[in-house]
PDB file of C-alpha atoms in Angstrom:
ATOM      1  CA  UNK A   1      19.236  13.961 -13.371  1.00 54.00           C
ATOM      2  CA  UNK A   2      20.060  11.704 -10.411  1.00 51.00           C
ATOM      3  CA  UNK A   3      23.640  12.946 -10.626  1.00 52.00           C
ATOM      4  CA  UNK A   4      22.400  16.411  -9.613  1.00 73.00           C
ATOM      5  CA  UNK A   5      21.287  15.092  -6.235  1.00 81.00           C
ATOM      6  CA  UNK A   6      23.671  14.711  -3.299  1.00 81.00           C
ATOM      7  CA  UNK A   7      24.780  11.300  -2.089  1.00 89.00           C
ATOM      8  CA  UNK A   8      23.158  10.903   1.321  1.00 94.00           C
ATOM      9  CA  UNK A   9      24.623   8.751   4.074  1.00 94.00           C
ATOM     10  CA  UNK A  10      24.853   8.781   7.880  1.00 94.00           C
ATOM     11  CA  UNK A  11      28.145   9.641   9.569  1.00 93.00           C
ATOM     12  CA  UNK A  12      29.948   8.231  12.618  1.00 94.00           C
ATOM     13  CA  UNK A  13      29.011  11.393  14.537  1.00 92.00           C
ATOM     14  CA  UNK A  14      25.336  10.794  13.701  1.00 93.00           C
ATOM     15  CA  UNK A  15      25.609   7.262  15.118  1.00 95.00           C
ATOM     16  CA  UNK A  16      26.962   8.620  18.407  1.00 93.00           C
ATOM     17  CA  UNK A  17      24.231  11.299  18.495  1.00 90.00           C
ATOM     18  CA  UNK A  18      21.551   8.678  17.793  1.00 91.00           C
ATOM     19  CA  UNK A  19      22.509   6.514  20.752  1.00 91.00           C
ATOM     20  CA  UNK A  20      22.742   9.595  22.979  1.00 88.00           C
ATOM     21  CA  UNK A  21      19.308  10.884  21.943  1.00 86.00           C
ATOM     22  CA  UNK A  22      17.696   7.474  22.618  1.00 86.00           C
ATOM     23  CA  UNK A  23      19.410   7.345  26.018  1.00 84.00           C
ATOM     24  CA  UNK A  24      18.231  10.846  26.918  1.00 81.00           C
ATOM     25  CA  UNK A  25      14.637  10.159  25.855  1.00 78.00           C
ATOM     26  CA  UNK A  26      14.510   6.971  27.887  1.00 76.00           C
ATOM     27  CA  UNK A  27      15.920   8.744  30.939  1.00 76.00           C
ATOM     28  CA  UNK A  28      13.704  11.816  30.711  1.00 69.00           C
ATOM     29  CA  UNK A  29      10.443  10.308  29.504  1.00 59.00           C
ATOM     30  CA  UNK A  30      10.303   6.729  30.694  1.00 49.00           C
ATOM     31  CA  UNK A  31      11.903   6.724  34.142  1.00 50.00           C
ATOM     32  CA  UNK A  32      14.905   4.860  32.751  1.00 51.00           C
ATOM     33  CA  UNK A  33      12.700   2.280  31.018  1.00 53.00           C
ATOM     34  CA  UNK A  34      13.466   1.255  27.455  1.00 62.00           C
ATOM     35  CA  UNK A  35      11.375   2.679  24.634  1.00 73.00           C
ATOM     36  CA  UNK A  36       9.036  -0.079  23.452  1.00 77.00           C
ATOM     37  CA  UNK A  37       9.178  -1.689  20.014  1.00 80.00           C
ATOM     38  CA  UNK A  38       5.674  -0.291  19.348  1.00 85.00           C
ATOM     39  CA  UNK A  39       7.061   3.247  19.698  1.00 85.00           C
ATOM     40  CA  UNK A  40       9.730   2.525  17.101  1.00 88.00           C
ATOM     41  CA  UNK A  41       7.048   1.295  14.684  1.00 91.00           C
ATOM     42  CA  UNK A  42       5.111   4.501  15.383  1.00 92.00           C
ATOM     43  CA  UNK A  43       8.352   6.344  14.586  1.00 93.00           C
ATOM     44  CA  UNK A  44       8.301   4.912  11.042  1.00 96.00           C
ATOM     45  CA  UNK A  45       4.750   6.249  10.552  1.00 95.00           C
ATOM     46  CA  UNK A  46       5.594   9.634  12.122  1.00 93.00           C
ATOM     47  CA  UNK A  47       8.708  10.024   9.987  1.00 95.00           C
ATOM     48  CA  UNK A  48       6.816   9.155   6.800  1.00 96.00           C
ATOM     49  CA  UNK A  49       4.143  11.722   7.736  1.00 94.00           C
ATOM     50  CA  UNK A  50       6.822  14.354   8.402  1.00 90.00           C
ATOM     51  CA  UNK A  51       8.197  13.870   4.903  1.00 94.00           C
ATOM     52  CA  UNK A  52       4.780  13.525   3.237  1.00 94.00           C
ATOM     53  CA  UNK A  53       2.469  15.602   5.453  1.00 88.00           C
ATOM     54  CA  UNK A  54      -0.442  15.671   2.987  1.00 89.00           C
ATOM     55  CA  UNK A  55      -0.274  11.908   2.353  1.00 94.00           C
ATOM     56  CA  UNK A  56       0.215  12.300  -1.403  1.00 95.00           C
ATOM     57  CA  UNK A  57       3.525  10.632  -2.253  1.00 97.00           C
ATOM     58  CA  UNK A  58       3.779   7.404  -0.247  1.00 98.00           C
ATOM     59  CA  UNK A  59       1.310   4.550  -0.721  1.00 98.00           C
ATOM     60  CA  UNK A  60      -0.132   2.407   2.070  1.00 98.00           C
ATOM     61  CA  UNK A  61       1.976  -0.463   0.697  1.00 98.00           C
ATOM     62  CA  UNK A  62       5.102   1.634   1.393  1.00 98.00           C
ATOM     63  CA  UNK A  63       4.178   1.908   5.088  1.00 97.00           C
ATOM     64  CA  UNK A  64       3.443  -1.835   5.260  1.00 97.00           C
ATOM     65  CA  UNK A  65       6.761  -2.631   3.572  1.00 97.00           C
ATOM     66  CA  UNK A  66       8.800  -0.277   5.784  1.00 97.00           C
ATOM     67  CA  UNK A  67       7.285  -1.685   8.977  1.00 96.00           C
ATOM     68  CA  UNK A  68       7.734  -5.258   7.775  1.00 96.00           C
ATOM     69  CA  UNK A  69      11.336  -4.627   6.690  1.00 96.00           C
ATOM     70  CA  UNK A  70      12.591  -2.340   9.467  1.00 95.00           C
ATOM     71  CA  UNK A  71      10.151  -2.505  12.401  1.00 91.00           C
ATOM     72  CA  UNK A  72      11.473  -5.532  14.280  1.00 89.00           C
ATOM     73  CA  UNK A  73      15.144  -4.464  14.139  1.00 90.00           C
ATOM     74  CA  UNK A  74      14.787  -0.692  14.457  1.00 92.00           C
ATOM     75  CA  UNK A  75      15.090  -0.732  18.256  1.00 89.00           C
ATOM     76  CA  UNK A  76      18.379  -2.653  18.137  1.00 90.00           C
ATOM     77  CA  UNK A  77      19.761  -0.605  15.232  1.00 93.00           C
ATOM     78  CA  UNK A  78      19.093   2.750  16.843  1.00 92.00           C
ATOM     79  CA  UNK A  79      19.680   2.039  20.529  1.00 89.00           C
ATOM     80  CA  UNK A  80      22.825  -0.088  20.315  1.00 91.00           C
ATOM     81  CA  UNK A  81      24.392   0.852  16.986  1.00 94.00           C
ATOM     82  CA  UNK A  82      23.075   4.339  16.249  1.00 95.00           C
ATOM     83  CA  UNK A  83      22.433   3.045  12.727  1.00 96.00           C
ATOM     84  CA  UNK A  84      20.328   5.577  10.788  1.00 96.00           C
ATOM     85  CA  UNK A  85      20.226   3.569   7.543  1.00 96.00           C
ATOM     86  CA  UNK A  86      16.443   3.121   7.998  1.00 96.00           C
ATOM     87  CA  UNK A  87      15.914   6.899   7.954  1.00 97.00           C
ATOM     88  CA  UNK A  88      18.012   7.272   4.810  1.00 97.00           C
ATOM     89  CA  UNK A  89      16.347   4.337   3.043  1.00 97.00           C
ATOM     90  CA  UNK A  90      12.842   5.718   3.680  1.00 98.00           C
ATOM     91  CA  UNK A  91      13.925   9.215   2.618  1.00 97.00           C
ATOM     92  CA  UNK A  92      15.447   7.919  -0.625  1.00 96.00           C
ATOM     93  CA  UNK A  93      12.131   6.214  -1.444  1.00 97.00           C
ATOM     94  CA  UNK A  94      10.329   9.488  -0.747  1.00 97.00           C
ATOM     95  CA  UNK A  95      12.787  11.483  -2.870  1.00 96.00           C
ATOM     96  CA  UNK A  96      12.442   9.119  -5.834  1.00 95.00           C
ATOM     97  CA  UNK A  97       8.637   9.179  -5.703  1.00 96.00           C
ATOM     98  CA  UNK A  98       8.504  12.960  -5.185  1.00 96.00           C
ATOM     99  CA  UNK A  99      10.906  13.564  -8.082  1.00 95.00           C
ATOM    100  CA  UNK A 100       8.795  11.461 -10.446  1.00 96.00           C
ATOM    101  CA  UNK A 101       5.560  13.066  -9.230  1.00 96.00           C
ATOM    102  CA  UNK A 102       6.795  16.659  -9.521  1.00 96.00           C
ATOM    103  CA  UNK A 103       7.952  16.094 -13.113  1.00 96.00           C
ATOM    104  CA  UNK A 104       4.571  14.500 -13.870  1.00 96.00           C
ATOM    105  CA  UNK A 105       2.739  17.478 -12.339  1.00 96.00           C
ATOM    106  CA  UNK A 106       4.780  19.951 -14.381  1.00 96.00           C
ATOM    107  CA  UNK A 107       3.766  18.073 -17.553  1.00 96.00           C
ATOM    108  CA  UNK A 108       0.098  17.868 -16.507  1.00 95.00           C
ATOM    109  CA  UNK A 109       0.011  21.610 -15.850  1.00 95.00           C
ATOM    110  CA  UNK A 110       0.621  22.207 -19.562  1.00 93.00           C
ATOM    111  CA  UNK A 111      -2.694  20.528 -20.419  1.00 92.00           C
ATOM    112  CA  UNK A 112      -6.054  22.261 -20.836  1.00 91.00           C
ATOM    113  CA  UNK A 113      -8.134  21.854 -17.692  1.00 89.00           C
ATOM    114  CA  UNK A 114     -11.923  21.586 -17.479  1.00 85.00           C
ATOM    115  CA  UNK A 115     -13.816  22.541 -14.328  1.00 84.00           C
ATOM    116  CA  UNK A 116     -17.306  21.596 -15.465  1.00 83.00           C
ATOM    117  CA  UNK A 117     -17.698  18.399 -13.451  1.00 83.00           C
ATOM    118  CA  UNK A 118     -18.478  18.521  -9.737  1.00 85.00           C
ATOM    119  CA  UNK A 119     -15.719  16.972  -7.661  1.00 86.00           C
ATOM    120  CA  UNK A 120     -14.656  17.008  -4.018  1.00 87.00           C
ATOM    121  CA  UNK A 121     -11.087  17.261  -2.745  1.00 84.00           C
ATOM    122  CA  UNK A 122      -9.974  17.357   0.869  1.00 85.00           C
ATOM    123  CA  UNK A 123      -7.119  19.893   0.852  1.00 77.00           C
ATOM    124  CA  UNK A 124      -5.859  19.075   4.349  1.00 80.00           C
ATOM    125  CA  UNK A 125      -4.976  15.380   4.182  1.00 87.00           C
ATOM    126  CA  UNK A 126      -2.817  15.257   7.307  1.00 86.00           C
ATOM    127  CA  UNK A 127      -5.292  12.894   9.005  1.00 89.00           C
ATOM    128  CA  UNK A 128      -6.118  10.943   5.828  1.00 93.00           C
ATOM    129  CA  UNK A 129      -4.666   7.542   4.920  1.00 94.00           C
ATOM    130  CA  UNK A 130      -2.108   7.102   2.174  1.00 96.00           C
ATOM    131  CA  UNK A 131      -3.489   6.101  -1.202  1.00 97.00           C
ATOM    132  CA  UNK A 132      -4.010   2.355  -1.578  1.00 97.00           C
ATOM    133  CA  UNK A 133      -2.770   2.250  -5.192  1.00 97.00           C
ATOM    134  CA  UNK A 134      -0.944   4.289  -7.824  1.00 95.00           C
ATOM    135  CA  UNK A 135      -4.284   4.782  -9.587  1.00 96.00           C
ATOM    136  CA  UNK A 136      -5.806   6.335  -6.458  1.00 96.00           C
ATOM    137  CA  UNK A 137      -2.722   8.546  -6.052  1.00 96.00           C
ATOM    138  CA  UNK A 138      -3.088   9.726  -9.678  1.00 95.00           C
ATOM    139  CA  UNK A 139      -6.717  10.646  -9.021  1.00 95.00           C
ATOM    140  CA  UNK A 140      -5.799  12.537  -5.843  1.00 95.00           C
ATOM    141  CA  UNK A 141      -3.092  14.509  -7.639  1.00 96.00           C
ATOM    142  CA  UNK A 142      -5.446  15.375 -10.478  1.00 94.00           C
ATOM    143  CA  UNK A 143      -7.907  16.831  -7.983  1.00 93.00           C
ATOM    144  CA  UNK A 144      -5.157  18.651  -6.102  1.00 93.00           C
ATOM    145  CA  UNK A 145      -3.834  20.318  -9.254  1.00 94.00           C
ATOM    146  CA  UNK A 146      -7.381  21.382 -10.151  1.00 93.00           C
ATOM    147  CA  UNK A 147      -7.834  22.816  -6.665  1.00 91.00           C
ATOM    148  CA  UNK A 148      -4.553  24.735  -6.916  1.00 91.00           C
ATOM    149  CA  UNK A 149      -5.487  26.185 -10.306  1.00 93.00           C
ATOM    150  CA  UNK A 150      -8.971  27.148  -9.101  1.00 91.00           C
ATOM    151  CA  UNK A 151      -7.534  28.892  -6.066  1.00 87.00           C
ATOM    152  CA  UNK A 152      -5.323  31.040  -8.290  1.00 88.00           C
ATOM    153  CA  UNK A 153      -8.260  31.788 -10.631  1.00 90.00           C
ATOM    154  CA  UNK A 154     -10.274  32.930  -7.600  1.00 87.00           C
ATOM    155  CA  UNK A 155      -7.407  35.329  -6.894  1.00 82.00           C
ATOM    156  CA  UNK A 156      -7.978  36.994 -10.290  1.00 86.00           C
ATOM    157  CA  UNK A 157      -5.226  35.177 -12.168  1.00 88.00           C
ATOM    158  CA  UNK A 158      -5.651  34.047 -15.774  1.00 92.00           C
ATOM    159  CA  UNK A 159      -5.393  30.325 -16.531  1.00 92.00           C
ATOM    160  CA  UNK A 160      -1.845  30.790 -17.881  1.00 93.00           C
ATOM    161  CA  UNK A 161      -0.797  32.875 -14.871  1.00 93.00           C
ATOM    162  CA  UNK A 162      -2.276  30.276 -12.523  1.00 92.00           C
ATOM    163  CA  UNK A 163      -0.359  27.438 -14.197  1.00 94.00           C
ATOM    164  CA  UNK A 164       2.859  29.471 -14.184  1.00 93.00           C
ATOM    165  CA  UNK A 165       2.597  30.247 -10.455  1.00 90.00           C
ATOM    166  CA  UNK A 166       1.889  26.611  -9.581  1.00 93.00           C
ATOM    167  CA  UNK A 167       4.704  25.382 -11.848  1.00 94.00           C
ATOM    168  CA  UNK A 168       7.128  27.705 -10.030  1.00 90.00           C
ATOM    169  CA  UNK A 169       5.972  26.210  -6.744  1.00 89.00           C
ATOM    170  CA  UNK A 170       6.770  22.673  -7.931  1.00 93.00           C
ATOM    171  CA  UNK A 171      10.093  23.804  -9.416  1.00 91.00           C
ATOM    172  CA  UNK A 172      10.953  25.209  -5.992  1.00 86.00           C
ATOM    173  CA  UNK A 173      10.128  21.822  -4.463  1.00 88.00           C
ATOM    174  CA  UNK A 174      12.585  20.267  -6.918  1.00 90.00           C
ATOM    175  CA  UNK A 175      15.272  22.693  -5.749  1.00 87.00           C
ATOM    176  CA  UNK A 176      14.458  21.836  -2.127  1.00 86.00           C
ATOM    177  CA  UNK A 177      14.914  18.130  -2.878  1.00 90.00           C
ATOM    178  CA  UNK A 178      18.300  18.878  -4.432  1.00 89.00           C
ATOM    179  CA  UNK A 179      19.357  20.924  -1.391  1.00 84.00           C
ATOM    180  CA  UNK A 180      18.192  18.386   1.206  1.00 88.00           C
ATOM    181  CA  UNK A 181      21.326  17.125   2.958  1.00 89.00           C
ATOM    182  CA  UNK A 182      22.268  14.169   5.141  1.00 93.00           C
ATOM    183  CA  UNK A 183      21.978  16.337   8.254  1.00 89.00           C
ATOM    184  CA  UNK A 184      18.449  17.290   7.141  1.00 89.00           C
ATOM    185  CA  UNK A 185      17.505  13.589   7.011  1.00 93.00           C
ATOM    186  CA  UNK A 186      18.829  13.167  10.553  1.00 91.00           C
ATOM    187  CA  UNK A 187      17.028  16.308  11.737  1.00 86.00           C
ATOM    188  CA  UNK A 188      13.604  15.265  10.396  1.00 89.00           C
ATOM    189  CA  UNK A 189      14.000  11.707  11.719  1.00 92.00           C
ATOM    190  CA  UNK A 190      15.008  12.787  15.230  1.00 88.00           C
ATOM    191  CA  UNK A 191      12.312  15.460  15.349  1.00 83.00           C
ATOM    192  CA  UNK A 192       9.784  12.746  14.428  1.00 87.00           C
ATOM    193  CA  UNK A 193      11.099  10.705  17.350  1.00 86.00           C
ATOM    194  CA  UNK A 194      10.951  13.560  19.876  1.00 80.00           C
ATOM    195  CA  UNK A 195       7.442  14.516  18.657  1.00 77.00           C
ATOM    196  CA  UNK A 196       6.187  11.109  19.787  1.00 78.00           C
ATOM    197  CA  UNK A 197       6.883  12.219  23.374  1.00 70.00           C
ATOM    198  CA  UNK A 198       6.551  15.991  23.164  1.00 58.00           C
ATOM    199  CA  UNK A 199       4.965  17.698  20.129  1.00 54.00           C
ATOM    200  CA  UNK A 200       6.904  20.907  20.911  1.00 51.00           C
ATOM    201  CA  UNK A 201      10.373  19.331  20.945  1.00 49.00           C
ATOM    202  CA  UNK A 202      12.572  19.770  17.894  1.00 51.00           C
ATOM    203  CA  UNK A 203      15.979  18.250  17.197  1.00 50.00           C
ATOM    204  CA  UNK A 204      18.542  20.607  15.675  1.00 49.00           C
ATOM    205  CA  UNK A 205      21.269  19.043  13.555  1.00 50.00           C
ATOM    206  CA  UNK A 206      24.736  20.482  14.111  1.00 52.00           C
ATOM    207  CA  UNK A 207      24.418  22.470  10.851  1.00 55.00           C
ATOM    208  CA  UNK A 208      21.079  23.996  11.846  1.00 49.00           C
ATOM    209  CA  UNK A 209      22.272  24.728  15.377  1.00 46.00           C
ATOM    210  CA  UNK A 210      25.357  26.547  14.089  1.00 48.00           C
ATOM    211  CA  UNK A 211      23.203  28.677  11.768  1.00 47.00           C
ATOM    212  CA  UNK A 212      20.687  29.279  14.571  1.00 42.00           C
ATOM    213  CA  UNK A 213      23.456  30.389  16.955  1.00 41.00           C
ATOM    214  CA  UNK A 214      24.781  32.883  14.392  1.00 39.00           C
ATOM    215  CA  UNK A 215      21.279  34.335  13.973  1.00 42.00           C
ATOM    216  CA  UNK A 216      20.864  34.649  17.737  1.00 38.00           C
ATOM    217  CA  UNK A 217      24.105  36.620  18.106  1.00 37.00           C
ATOM    218  CA  UNK A 218      23.189  39.146  15.425  1.00 38.00           C
ATOM    219  CA  UNK A 219      20.952  42.192  15.696  1.00 42.00           C
ATOM    220  CA  UNK A 220      17.970  41.044  13.650  1.00 54.00           C
ATOM    221  CA  UNK A 221      16.058  43.418  11.405  1.00 61.00           C
ATOM    222  CA  UNK A 222      12.626  42.202  10.378  1.00 77.00           C
ATOM    223  CA  UNK A 223       8.970  42.237  11.387  1.00 86.00           C
ATOM    224  CA  UNK A 224       9.130  40.767  14.896  1.00 83.00           C
ATOM    225  CA  UNK A 225       7.160  37.558  14.546  1.00 83.00           C
ATOM    226  CA  UNK A 226       7.694  33.992  15.670  1.00 80.00           C
ATOM    227  CA  UNK A 227       7.070  31.716  12.692  1.00 81.00           C
ATOM    228  CA  UNK A 228       6.533  28.004  12.229  1.00 78.00           C
ATOM    229  CA  UNK A 229       5.916  25.690   9.308  1.00 76.00           C
ATOM    230  CA  UNK A 230       2.610  23.835   9.159  1.00 75.00           C
ATOM    231  CA  UNK A 231       1.622  21.634   6.211  1.00 70.00           C
ATOM    232  CA  UNK A 232       3.651  23.703   3.749  1.00 75.00           C
ATOM    233  CA  UNK A 233       2.421  27.034   5.085  1.00 83.00           C
ATOM    234  CA  UNK A 234       4.434  29.630   7.005  1.00 86.00           C
ATOM    235  CA  UNK A 235       2.282  30.368  10.070  1.00 88.00           C
ATOM    236  CA  UNK A 236       2.594  33.292  12.489  1.00 89.00           C
ATOM    237  CA  UNK A 237       2.720  31.747  15.964  1.00 84.00           C
ATOM    238  CA  UNK A 238       3.428  34.850  18.031  1.00 83.00           C
ATOM    239  CA  UNK A 239       4.048  38.579  17.623  1.00 84.00           C
ATOM    240  CA  UNK A 240       7.095  39.716  19.587  1.00 80.00           C
ATOM    241  CA  UNK A 241       6.447  42.644  21.989  1.00 80.00           C
ATOM    242  CA  UNK A 242       8.004  45.863  20.719  1.00 78.00           C
ATOM    243  CA  UNK A 243       8.350  44.559  17.157  1.00 82.00           C
ATOM    244  CA  UNK A 244       6.778  46.135  14.054  1.00 87.00           C
ATOM    245  CA  UNK A 245       4.242  43.316  13.610  1.00 84.00           C
ATOM    246  CA  UNK A 246       2.987  43.762  17.170  1.00 83.00           C
ATOM    247  CA  UNK A 247       2.216  47.401  16.407  1.00 80.00           C
ATOM    248  CA  UNK A 248      -0.176  46.649  13.543  1.00 81.00           C
ATOM    249  CA  UNK A 249      -3.719  45.356  13.920  1.00 81.00           C
ATOM    250  CA  UNK A 250      -3.530  43.754  10.460  1.00 84.00           C
ATOM    251  CA  UNK A 251      -1.414  40.774  11.533  1.00 89.00           C
ATOM    252  CA  UNK A 252      -2.471  38.144  14.067  1.00 90.00           C
ATOM    253  CA  UNK A 253      -1.305  34.758  15.352  1.00 90.00           C
ATOM    254  CA  UNK A 254      -2.349  31.836  13.115  1.00 91.00           C
ATOM    255  CA  UNK A 255      -2.350  34.038   9.998  1.00 94.00           C
ATOM    256  CA  UNK A 256      -0.648  32.156   7.159  1.00 93.00           C
ATOM    257  CA  UNK A 257       1.880  33.975   4.969  1.00 93.00           C
ATOM    258  CA  UNK A 258       1.602  32.814   1.341  1.00 91.00           C
ATOM    259  CA  UNK A 259       3.734  35.440  -0.458  1.00 92.00           C
ATOM    260  CA  UNK A 260       6.392  38.054   0.351  1.00 94.00           C
ATOM    261  CA  UNK A 261       7.171  41.191  -1.672  1.00 94.00           C
ATOM    262  CA  UNK A 262      10.081  43.578  -1.233  1.00 94.00           C
ATOM    263  CA  UNK A 263       8.579  47.083  -1.399  1.00 90.00           C
ATOM    264  CA  UNK A 264       6.948  47.562  -4.804  1.00 90.00           C
ATOM    265  CA  UNK A 265       8.392  44.361  -6.279  1.00 91.00           C
ATOM    266  CA  UNK A 266       6.295  41.382  -7.376  1.00 87.00           C
ATOM    267  CA  UNK A 267       5.222  39.048  -4.542  1.00 89.00           C
ATOM    268  CA  UNK A 268       7.186  35.803  -4.260  1.00 88.00           C
ATOM    269  CA  UNK A 269       5.049  32.724  -3.560  1.00 87.00           C
ATOM    270  CA  UNK A 270       6.402  31.033  -0.404  1.00 87.00           C
ATOM    271  CA  UNK A 271       4.024  28.073  -0.047  1.00 84.00           C
ATOM    272  CA  UNK A 272       6.169  24.967   0.540  1.00 78.00           C
ATOM    273  CA  UNK A 273       9.314  27.116   0.789  1.00 78.00           C
ATOM    274  CA  UNK A 274      11.605  26.107   3.663  1.00 74.00           C
ATOM    275  CA  UNK A 275      11.207  28.212   6.805  1.00 76.00           C
ATOM    276  CA  UNK A 276      14.807  29.387   6.804  1.00 74.00           C
ATOM    277  CA  UNK A 277      14.405  30.743   3.257  1.00 79.00           C
ATOM    278  CA  UNK A 278      11.135  32.444   4.208  1.00 84.00           C
ATOM    279  CA  UNK A 279      12.915  34.161   7.099  1.00 82.00           C
ATOM    280  CA  UNK A 280      15.601  35.397   4.705  1.00 83.00           C
ATOM    281  CA  UNK A 281      12.856  36.866   2.482  1.00 87.00           C
ATOM    282  CA  UNK A 282      11.252  38.718   5.393  1.00 88.00           C
ATOM    283  CA  UNK A 283      14.430  40.106   6.926  1.00 85.00           C
ATOM    284  CA  UNK A 284      16.052  43.162   5.380  1.00 86.00           C
ATOM    285  CA  UNK A 285      17.397  46.639   5.968  1.00 88.00           C
ATOM    286  CA  UNK A 286      15.899  48.776   8.712  1.00 90.00           C
ATOM    287  CA  UNK A 287      13.284  51.205   7.395  1.00 92.00           C
ATOM    288  CA  UNK A 288      12.484  49.200   4.244  1.00 93.00           C
ATOM    289  CA  UNK A 289       8.992  47.918   3.516  1.00 94.00           C
ATOM    290  CA  UNK A 290       8.005  44.267   3.229  1.00 94.00           C
ATOM    291  CA  UNK A 291       4.538  43.318   1.972  1.00 94.00           C
ATOM    292  CA  UNK A 292       3.076  40.058   3.235  1.00 95.00           C
ATOM    293  CA  UNK A 293       0.211  38.319   1.475  1.00 94.00           C
ATOM    294  CA  UNK A 294      -1.662  36.386   4.139  1.00 94.00           C
ATOM    295  CA  UNK A 295      -4.602  34.057   4.565  1.00 93.00           C
ATOM    296  CA  UNK A 296      -6.184  35.489   7.739  1.00 93.00           C
ATOM    297  CA  UNK A 297      -6.617  33.101  10.664  1.00 92.00           C
ATOM    298  CA  UNK A 298     -10.359  33.766  10.565  1.00 89.00           C
ATOM    299  CA  UNK A 299     -10.661  33.341   6.775  1.00 87.00           C
ATOM    300  CA  UNK A 300     -13.916  31.771   5.643  1.00 82.00           C
ATOM    301  CA  UNK A 301     -12.196  29.885   2.810  1.00 77.00           C
ATOM    302  CA  UNK A 302      -8.707  29.241   1.443  1.00 74.00           C
ATOM    303  CA  UNK A 303      -9.034  31.778  -1.376  1.00 77.00           C
ATOM    304  CA  UNK A 304      -9.261  34.776   0.985  1.00 86.00           C
ATOM    305  CA  UNK A 305      -6.121  36.934   0.843  1.00 89.00           C
ATOM    306  CA  UNK A 306      -4.994  40.204   2.437  1.00 91.00           C
ATOM    307  CA  UNK A 307      -1.792  42.232   1.928  1.00 93.00           C
ATOM    308  CA  UNK A 308      -0.117  43.678   5.011  1.00 93.00           C
ATOM    309  CA  UNK A 309       2.673  46.276   4.659  1.00 93.00           C
ATOM    310  CA  UNK A 310       5.261  46.442   7.454  1.00 92.00           C
ATOM    311  CA  UNK A 311       8.288  48.700   7.884  1.00 92.00           C
ATOM    312  CA  UNK A 312      11.239  46.609   9.039  1.00 90.00           C
ATOM    313  CA  UNK A 313      12.918  47.501  12.308  1.00 88.00           C
ATOM    314  CA  UNK A 314      15.453  46.025  14.714  1.00 81.00           C
ATOM    315  CA  UNK A 315      13.937  43.157  16.698  1.00 73.00           C
ATOM    316  CA  UNK A 316      15.336  41.991  20.008  1.00 64.00           C
ATOM    317  CA  UNK A 317      14.653  38.329  20.731  1.00 53.00           C
ATOM    318  CA  UNK A 318      15.573  36.406  23.859  1.00 53.00           C
ATOM    319  CA  UNK A 319      17.137  32.976  23.994  1.00 40.00           C
ATOM    320  CA  UNK A 320      13.810  31.212  24.466  1.00 40.00           C
ATOM    321  CA  UNK A 321      12.667  32.212  20.964  1.00 42.00           C
ATOM    322  CA  UNK A 322      13.189  29.481  18.400  1.00 42.00           C
ATOM    323  CA  UNK A 323      13.008  31.481  15.164  1.00 43.00           C
ATOM    324  CA  UNK A 324      12.472  35.241  14.963  1.00 45.00           C
ATOM    325  CA  UNK A 325      12.603  37.769  12.158  1.00 52.00           C
TER     326      UNK A 325
END
């Protein structure tokens, strides 16, 4: 199966961009002072967290090993050589672990699950530590899969339907791993670096910027919302004045979109789907209906769902918007 995955490697252009980004950050953020070695070690942690935001794939020993192996030379590699081999090495570890884990989850989903024992699972693990051992990681994943199945059962799905929906979600993650390119590695790594200084800064790779520029030149037809990705969820950050979403009282900032349906068609689960693909699902022909399944911002628990129907219309967005639909 490894042959199905792209060979990932940095390019000469990436090396030039790396040195330029470091230079710009030092000029803009540190009054021409060099970024400290401690910041580069923080970059390793930030990058790992960007790849594994729920702290489920990496182990604590991975962080220790990456810092021990790369920490002392990362400053020299990035600043003077533009060498991104660290970013690619860490990503390849993540990809290998994620691939093994996803296949394991798909097998475990076929089992019969019992929910008789009382267990606790912290769904949002963004502030949690990585597991200290493979055994602890196995236990965490067992609880997570149970939580995912229970959430679907609470939404009136049968056990088989619940497993099927969750399996599709993990199969989509497999596809995302296969589609993840070298420029995506660079983009996540640089965004992790800029986030250390400004949580609202994002680095666009040349591929993303080209696609973004095309979108900005076109007349967009959609719902008129500014979206972001947060821990695998598509989150509404802002409703654009004059857009269809702004004209409904059923949609609000911080609502999370978990599924999208075209008219009367079956909803498509979009949890953990890349933001660009979510945008493509929401956009469509003017006058057509899109149904969004959302977790309201003020939801009491994660199982609460509401369906909002919106008629697509032309949306005008200005150049300060980062992603509109």
